[in-house]
Amino acid sequence: MYFNSPLELFWNVTSKCNLNCNFCLWGPELGIPAQLNHTQKLKILNQIIENKILKLYLTGGEPFC
């Protein structure tokens, strides 16, 4: 069986965080914006739908930030 797109996707919705954990993969030195704007989020969601991703994991950031 051949797949054209991934079956699962991990989407880090935000990298905004007030902690400085040693094990974290995200950080300001990576140059990743903390938030996407509404248009950017919709574009990503449409790509997820078009590619028929079976599982979507929403992660990222610190909820109390």
Short mmCIF file of C-alpha atoms in Angstrom, two decimals:
data_model
loop_
_atom_site.label_atom_id
_atom_site.label_comp_id
_atom_site.label_asym_id
_atom_site.label_seq_id
_atom_site.Cartn_x
_atom_site.Cartn_y
_atom_site.Cartn_z
CA MET A 1 0.00 0.00 0.00
CA TYR A 2 1.32 3.45 -0.93
CA PHE A 3 0.50 6.66 0.97
CA ASN A 4 0.84 10.12 -0.56
CA SER A 5 0.70 11.95 2.74
CA PRO A 6 1.41 11.22 6.41
CA LEU A 7 -1.17 9.34 8.44
CA GLU A 8 -0.52 11.37 11.57
CA LEU A 9 0.44 14.99 12.11
CA PHE A 10 1.72 16.71 15.24
CA TRP A 11 0.90 20.43 15.08
CA ASN A 12 2.56 22.67 17.64
CA VAL A 13 -0.11 25.33 17.72
CA THR A 14 2.09 27.71 19.67
CA SER A 15 5.66 27.87 20.88
CA LYS A 16 4.80 30.60 23.39
CA CYS A 17 6.05 29.52 26.80
CA ASN A 18 7.35 31.11 29.98
CA LEU A 19 9.41 28.06 30.97
CA ASN A 20 12.97 27.15 29.97
CA CYS A 21 13.02 23.33 30.02
CA ASN A 22 16.24 21.59 28.97
CA PHE A 23 14.33 18.87 27.11
CA CYS A 24 12.13 21.21 25.06
CA LEU A 25 12.53 21.16 21.27
CA TRP A 26 11.32 24.74 20.84
CA GLY A 27 13.05 27.96 21.65
CA PRO A 28 13.54 31.53 20.47
CA GLU A 29 16.89 30.60 18.93
CA LEU A 30 15.06 28.54 16.29
CA GLY A 31 13.39 31.67 14.91
CA ILE A 32 9.95 30.04 14.99
CA PRO A 33 7.10 32.56 15.48
CA ALA A 34 5.14 32.01 18.71
CA GLN A 35 1.79 32.31 16.93
CA LEU A 36 0.43 32.00 13.41
CA ASN A 37 -2.18 34.45 12.21
CA HIS A 38 -5.71 33.33 11.34
CA THR A 39 -5.04 33.10 7.60
CA GLN A 40 -1.95 30.93 8.13
CA LYS A 41 -3.88 28.58 10.43
CA LEU A 42 -6.70 28.19 7.91
CA LYS A 43 -4.20 27.43 5.16
CA ILE A 44 -2.66 24.65 7.26
CA LEU A 45 -6.10 23.25 8.17
CA ASN A 46 -7.11 23.16 4.52
CA GLN A 47 -3.91 21.28 3.66
CA ILE A 48 -4.64 18.77 6.44
CA ILE A 49 -8.13 18.20 5.04
CA GLU A 50 -6.94 17.98 1.43
CA ASN A 51 -4.28 15.42 2.35
CA LYS A 52 -6.75 13.36 4.39
CA ILE A 53 -4.58 13.18 7.49
CA LEU A 54 -6.10 10.50 9.72
CA LYS A 55 -4.85 11.74 13.10
CA LEU A 56 -4.08 15.26 14.21
CA TYR A 57 -2.34 15.95 17.52
CA LEU A 58 -2.53 19.54 18.75
CA THR A 59 0.35 20.34 21.09
CA GLY A 60 2.78 23.07 22.03
CA GLY A 61 3.29 25.95 24.35
CA GLU A 62 2.51 26.48 27.99
CA PRO A 63 -1.24 26.88 28.73
CA PHE A 64 -0.62 29.23 31.68
CA CYS A 65 1.62 31.60 29.74
#
